[in-house]
N, CA, C and O of each residue as an XYZ file, in Angstrom:
348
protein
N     -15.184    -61.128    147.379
C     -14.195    -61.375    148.396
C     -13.777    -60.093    149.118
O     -13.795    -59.998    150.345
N     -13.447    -59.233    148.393
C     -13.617    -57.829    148.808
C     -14.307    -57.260    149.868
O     -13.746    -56.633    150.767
N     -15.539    -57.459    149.798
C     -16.502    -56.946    150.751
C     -16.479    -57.736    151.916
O     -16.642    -57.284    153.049
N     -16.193    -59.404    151.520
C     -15.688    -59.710    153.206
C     -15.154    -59.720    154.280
O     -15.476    -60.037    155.426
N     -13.959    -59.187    153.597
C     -12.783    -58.829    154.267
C     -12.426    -57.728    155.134
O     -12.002    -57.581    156.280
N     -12.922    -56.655    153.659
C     -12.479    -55.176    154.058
C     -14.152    -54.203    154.492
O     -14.048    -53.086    154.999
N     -15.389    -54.734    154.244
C     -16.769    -54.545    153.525
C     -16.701    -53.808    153.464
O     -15.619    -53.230    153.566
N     -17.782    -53.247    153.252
C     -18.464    -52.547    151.449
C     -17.856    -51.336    151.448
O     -17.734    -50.499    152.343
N     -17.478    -51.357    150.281
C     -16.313    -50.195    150.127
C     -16.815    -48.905    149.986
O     -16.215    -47.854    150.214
N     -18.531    -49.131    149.397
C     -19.108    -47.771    149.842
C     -19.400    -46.874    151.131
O     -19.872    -45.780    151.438
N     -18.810    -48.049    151.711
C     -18.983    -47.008    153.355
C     -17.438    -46.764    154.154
O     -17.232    -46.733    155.367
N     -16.805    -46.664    153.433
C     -15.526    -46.843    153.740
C     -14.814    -45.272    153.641
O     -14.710    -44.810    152.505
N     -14.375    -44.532    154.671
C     -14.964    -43.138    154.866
C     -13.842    -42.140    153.936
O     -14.104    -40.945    153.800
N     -12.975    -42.550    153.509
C     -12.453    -41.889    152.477
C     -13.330    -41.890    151.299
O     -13.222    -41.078    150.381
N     -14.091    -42.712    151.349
C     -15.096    -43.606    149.730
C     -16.150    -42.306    149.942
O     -16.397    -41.394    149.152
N     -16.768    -42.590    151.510
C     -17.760    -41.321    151.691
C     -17.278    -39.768    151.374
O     -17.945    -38.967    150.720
N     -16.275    -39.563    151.835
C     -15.700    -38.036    151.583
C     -15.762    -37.554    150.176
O     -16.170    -36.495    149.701
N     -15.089    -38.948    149.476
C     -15.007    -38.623    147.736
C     -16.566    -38.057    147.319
O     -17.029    -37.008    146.871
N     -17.222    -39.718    147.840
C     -18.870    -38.916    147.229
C     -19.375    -38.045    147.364
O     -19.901    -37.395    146.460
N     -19.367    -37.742    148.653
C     -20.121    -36.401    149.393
C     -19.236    -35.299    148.509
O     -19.957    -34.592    147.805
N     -18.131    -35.083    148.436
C     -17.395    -33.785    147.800
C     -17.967    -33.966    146.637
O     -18.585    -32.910    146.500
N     -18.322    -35.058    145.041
C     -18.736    -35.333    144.131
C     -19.859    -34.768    144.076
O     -20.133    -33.768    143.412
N     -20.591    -35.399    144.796
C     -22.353    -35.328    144.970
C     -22.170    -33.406    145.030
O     -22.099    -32.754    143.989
N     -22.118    -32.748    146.441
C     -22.066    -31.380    146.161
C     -21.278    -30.599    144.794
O     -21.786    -29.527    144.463
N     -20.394    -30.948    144.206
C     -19.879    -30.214    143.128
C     -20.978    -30.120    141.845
O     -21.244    -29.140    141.150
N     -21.596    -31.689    141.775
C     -22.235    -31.986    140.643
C     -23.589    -31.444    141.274
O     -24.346    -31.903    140.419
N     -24.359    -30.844    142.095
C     -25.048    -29.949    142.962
C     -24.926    -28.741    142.333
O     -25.755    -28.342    141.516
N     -23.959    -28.136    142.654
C     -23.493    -27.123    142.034
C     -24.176    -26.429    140.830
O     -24.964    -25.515    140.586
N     -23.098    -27.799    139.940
C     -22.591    -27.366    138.832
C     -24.608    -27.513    137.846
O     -25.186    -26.970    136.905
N     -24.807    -28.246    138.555
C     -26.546    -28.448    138.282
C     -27.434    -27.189    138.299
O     -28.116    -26.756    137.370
N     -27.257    -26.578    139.815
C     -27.641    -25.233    139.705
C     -27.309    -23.725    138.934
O     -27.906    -22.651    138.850
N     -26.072    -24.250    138.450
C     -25.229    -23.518    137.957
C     -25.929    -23.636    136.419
O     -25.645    -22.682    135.695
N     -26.725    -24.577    135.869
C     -27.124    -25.034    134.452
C     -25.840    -25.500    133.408
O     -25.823    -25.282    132.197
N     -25.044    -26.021    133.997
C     -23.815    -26.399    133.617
C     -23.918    -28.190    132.959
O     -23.530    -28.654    131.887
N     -24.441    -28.686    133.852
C     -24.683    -30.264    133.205
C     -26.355    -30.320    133.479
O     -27.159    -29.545    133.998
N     -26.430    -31.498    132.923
C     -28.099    -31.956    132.595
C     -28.614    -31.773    133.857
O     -27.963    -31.482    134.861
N     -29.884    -31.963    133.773
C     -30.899    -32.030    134.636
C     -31.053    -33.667    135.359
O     -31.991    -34.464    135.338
N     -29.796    -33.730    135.933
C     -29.538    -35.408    136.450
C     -29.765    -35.695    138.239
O     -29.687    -34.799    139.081
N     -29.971    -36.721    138.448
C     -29.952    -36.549    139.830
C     -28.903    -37.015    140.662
O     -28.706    -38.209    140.892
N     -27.975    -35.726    141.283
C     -26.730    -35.605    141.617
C     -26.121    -36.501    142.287
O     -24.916    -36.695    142.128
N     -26.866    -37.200    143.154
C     -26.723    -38.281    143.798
C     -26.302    -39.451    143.297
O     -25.197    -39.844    143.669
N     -26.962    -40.148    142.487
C     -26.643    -41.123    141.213
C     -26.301    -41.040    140.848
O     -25.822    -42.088    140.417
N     -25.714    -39.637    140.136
C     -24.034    -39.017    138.974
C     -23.089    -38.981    139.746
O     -21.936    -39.008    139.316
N     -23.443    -38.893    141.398
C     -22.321    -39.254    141.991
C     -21.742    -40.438    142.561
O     -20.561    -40.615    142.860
N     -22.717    -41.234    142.678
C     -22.176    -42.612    142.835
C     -21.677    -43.650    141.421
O     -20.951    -44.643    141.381
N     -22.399    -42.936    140.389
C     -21.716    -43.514    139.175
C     -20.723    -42.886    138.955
O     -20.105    -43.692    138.260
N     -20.127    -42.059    139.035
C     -18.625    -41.077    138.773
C     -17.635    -41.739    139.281
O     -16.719    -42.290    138.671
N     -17.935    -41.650    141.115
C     -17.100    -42.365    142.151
C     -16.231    -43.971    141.659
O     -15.025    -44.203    141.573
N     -17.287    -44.756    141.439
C     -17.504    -45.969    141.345
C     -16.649    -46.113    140.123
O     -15.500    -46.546    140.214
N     -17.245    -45.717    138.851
C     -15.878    -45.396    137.539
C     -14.838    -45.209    138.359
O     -14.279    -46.290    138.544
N     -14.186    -44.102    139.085
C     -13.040    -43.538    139.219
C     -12.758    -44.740    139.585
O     -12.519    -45.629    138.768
N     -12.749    -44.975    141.323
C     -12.842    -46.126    141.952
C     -11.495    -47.522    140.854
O     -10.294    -47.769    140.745
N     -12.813    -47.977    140.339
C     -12.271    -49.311    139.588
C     -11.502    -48.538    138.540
O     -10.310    -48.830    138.643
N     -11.772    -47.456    137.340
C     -10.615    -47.204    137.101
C      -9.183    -47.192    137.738
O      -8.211    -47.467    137.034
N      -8.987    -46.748    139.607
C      -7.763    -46.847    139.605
C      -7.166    -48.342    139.895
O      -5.978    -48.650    139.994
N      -8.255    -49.145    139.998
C      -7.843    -50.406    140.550
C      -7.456    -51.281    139.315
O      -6.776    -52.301    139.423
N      -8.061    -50.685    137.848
C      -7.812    -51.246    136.636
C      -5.947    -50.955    136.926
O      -5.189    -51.876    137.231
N      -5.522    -49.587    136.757
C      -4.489    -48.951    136.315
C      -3.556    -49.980    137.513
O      -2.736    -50.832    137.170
N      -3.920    -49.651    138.932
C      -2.857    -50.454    139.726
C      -2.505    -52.055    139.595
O      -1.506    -52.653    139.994
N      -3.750    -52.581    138.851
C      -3.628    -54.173    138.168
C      -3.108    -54.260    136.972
O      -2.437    -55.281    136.822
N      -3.182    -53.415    135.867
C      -2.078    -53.399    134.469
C      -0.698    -53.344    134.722
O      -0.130    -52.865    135.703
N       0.029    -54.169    133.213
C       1.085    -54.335    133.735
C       2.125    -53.765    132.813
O       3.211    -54.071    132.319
N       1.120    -52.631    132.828
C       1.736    -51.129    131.948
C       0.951    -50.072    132.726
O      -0.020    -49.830    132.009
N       0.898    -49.533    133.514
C       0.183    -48.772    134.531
C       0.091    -47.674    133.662
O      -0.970    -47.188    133.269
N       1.760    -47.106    133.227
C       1.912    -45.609    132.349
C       0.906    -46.082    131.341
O      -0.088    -45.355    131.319
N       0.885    -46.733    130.796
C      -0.104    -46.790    129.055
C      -1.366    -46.673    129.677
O      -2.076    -45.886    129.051
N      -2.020    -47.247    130.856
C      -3.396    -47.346    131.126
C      -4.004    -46.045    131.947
O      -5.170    -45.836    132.284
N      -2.762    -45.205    132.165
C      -3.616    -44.133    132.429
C      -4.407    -43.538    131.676
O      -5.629    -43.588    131.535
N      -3.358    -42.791    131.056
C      -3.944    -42.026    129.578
C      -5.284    -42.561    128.880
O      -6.120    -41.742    128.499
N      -5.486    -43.928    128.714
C      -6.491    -44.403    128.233
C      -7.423    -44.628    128.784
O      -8.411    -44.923    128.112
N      -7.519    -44.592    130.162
C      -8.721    -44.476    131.169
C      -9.132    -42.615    131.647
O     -10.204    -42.127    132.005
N      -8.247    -42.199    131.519
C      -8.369    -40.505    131.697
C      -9.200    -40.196    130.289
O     -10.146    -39.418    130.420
N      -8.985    -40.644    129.152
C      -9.680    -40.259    127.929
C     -11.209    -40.781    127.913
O     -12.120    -40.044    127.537
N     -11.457    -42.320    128.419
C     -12.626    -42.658    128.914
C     -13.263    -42.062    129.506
O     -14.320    -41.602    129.073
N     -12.793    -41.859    130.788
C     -13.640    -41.019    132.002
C     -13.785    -39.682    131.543
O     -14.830    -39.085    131.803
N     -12.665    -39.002    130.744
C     -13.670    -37.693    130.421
C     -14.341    -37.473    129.611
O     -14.814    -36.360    129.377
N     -14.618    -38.872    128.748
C     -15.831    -39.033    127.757
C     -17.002    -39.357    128.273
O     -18.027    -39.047    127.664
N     -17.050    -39.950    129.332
C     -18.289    -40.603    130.606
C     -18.509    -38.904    130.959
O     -19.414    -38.230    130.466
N     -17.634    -38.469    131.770
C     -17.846    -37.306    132.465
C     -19.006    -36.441    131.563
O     -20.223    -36.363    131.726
N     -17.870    -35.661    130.268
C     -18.696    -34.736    129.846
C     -19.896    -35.412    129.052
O     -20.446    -34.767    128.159
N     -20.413    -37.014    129.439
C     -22.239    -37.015    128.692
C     -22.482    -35.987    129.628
O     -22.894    -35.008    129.006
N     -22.427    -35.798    130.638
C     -23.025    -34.986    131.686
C     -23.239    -33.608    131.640
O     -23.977    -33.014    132.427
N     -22.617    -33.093    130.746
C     -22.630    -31.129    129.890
C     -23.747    -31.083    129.152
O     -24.360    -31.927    128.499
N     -23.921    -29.778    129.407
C     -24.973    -29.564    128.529
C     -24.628    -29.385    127.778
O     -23.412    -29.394    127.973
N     -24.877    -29.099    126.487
C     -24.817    -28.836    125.194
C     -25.474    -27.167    124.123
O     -26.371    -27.031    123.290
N     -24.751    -26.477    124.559
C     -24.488    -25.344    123.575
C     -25.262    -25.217    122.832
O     -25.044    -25.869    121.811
N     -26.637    -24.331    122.828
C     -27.877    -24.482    122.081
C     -27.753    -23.873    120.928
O     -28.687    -23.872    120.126
């Protein structure tokens, strides 16, 4: 219903700004040998997309304060699969 209304939220130019800033950081941080050998593009549309519905989880709970914290602990468990790992 979403997409009919408002469509596709991936092109929706705040949505683009997020990615594009995502996509280059995780660029970066790639060249940098900081996270895996992933393709930045796809870590950035899967990042986005988490965040995304994470905040739409938090603005639909009907404890918003409790569901942060517990989605911030998620996402930076998603996030750092993305580190490398300390040989």
């Amino acid at each position: 219903m979403v997409r009919r209304f408002l469509g596709d939220p991936a092109q929706w130019p705040g949505q683009l700004s997020c990615l594009e800033s995502t996509r280059q950081t995780l660029t970066q941080l790639l060249e940098r040998g900081v996270i895996k050998t992933v393709d930045a593009d796809a870590a950035a549309y899967m990042l986005n997309s988490a965040a995304m519905n994470a905040a739409l989880w938090i603005a639909a709970s009907p404890d918003p304060q409790k569901a942060l914290p517990a989605i911030i602990a998620v996402f930076t468990e998603l996030a750092s699969g993305l580190c490398q790992r300390p040989q």
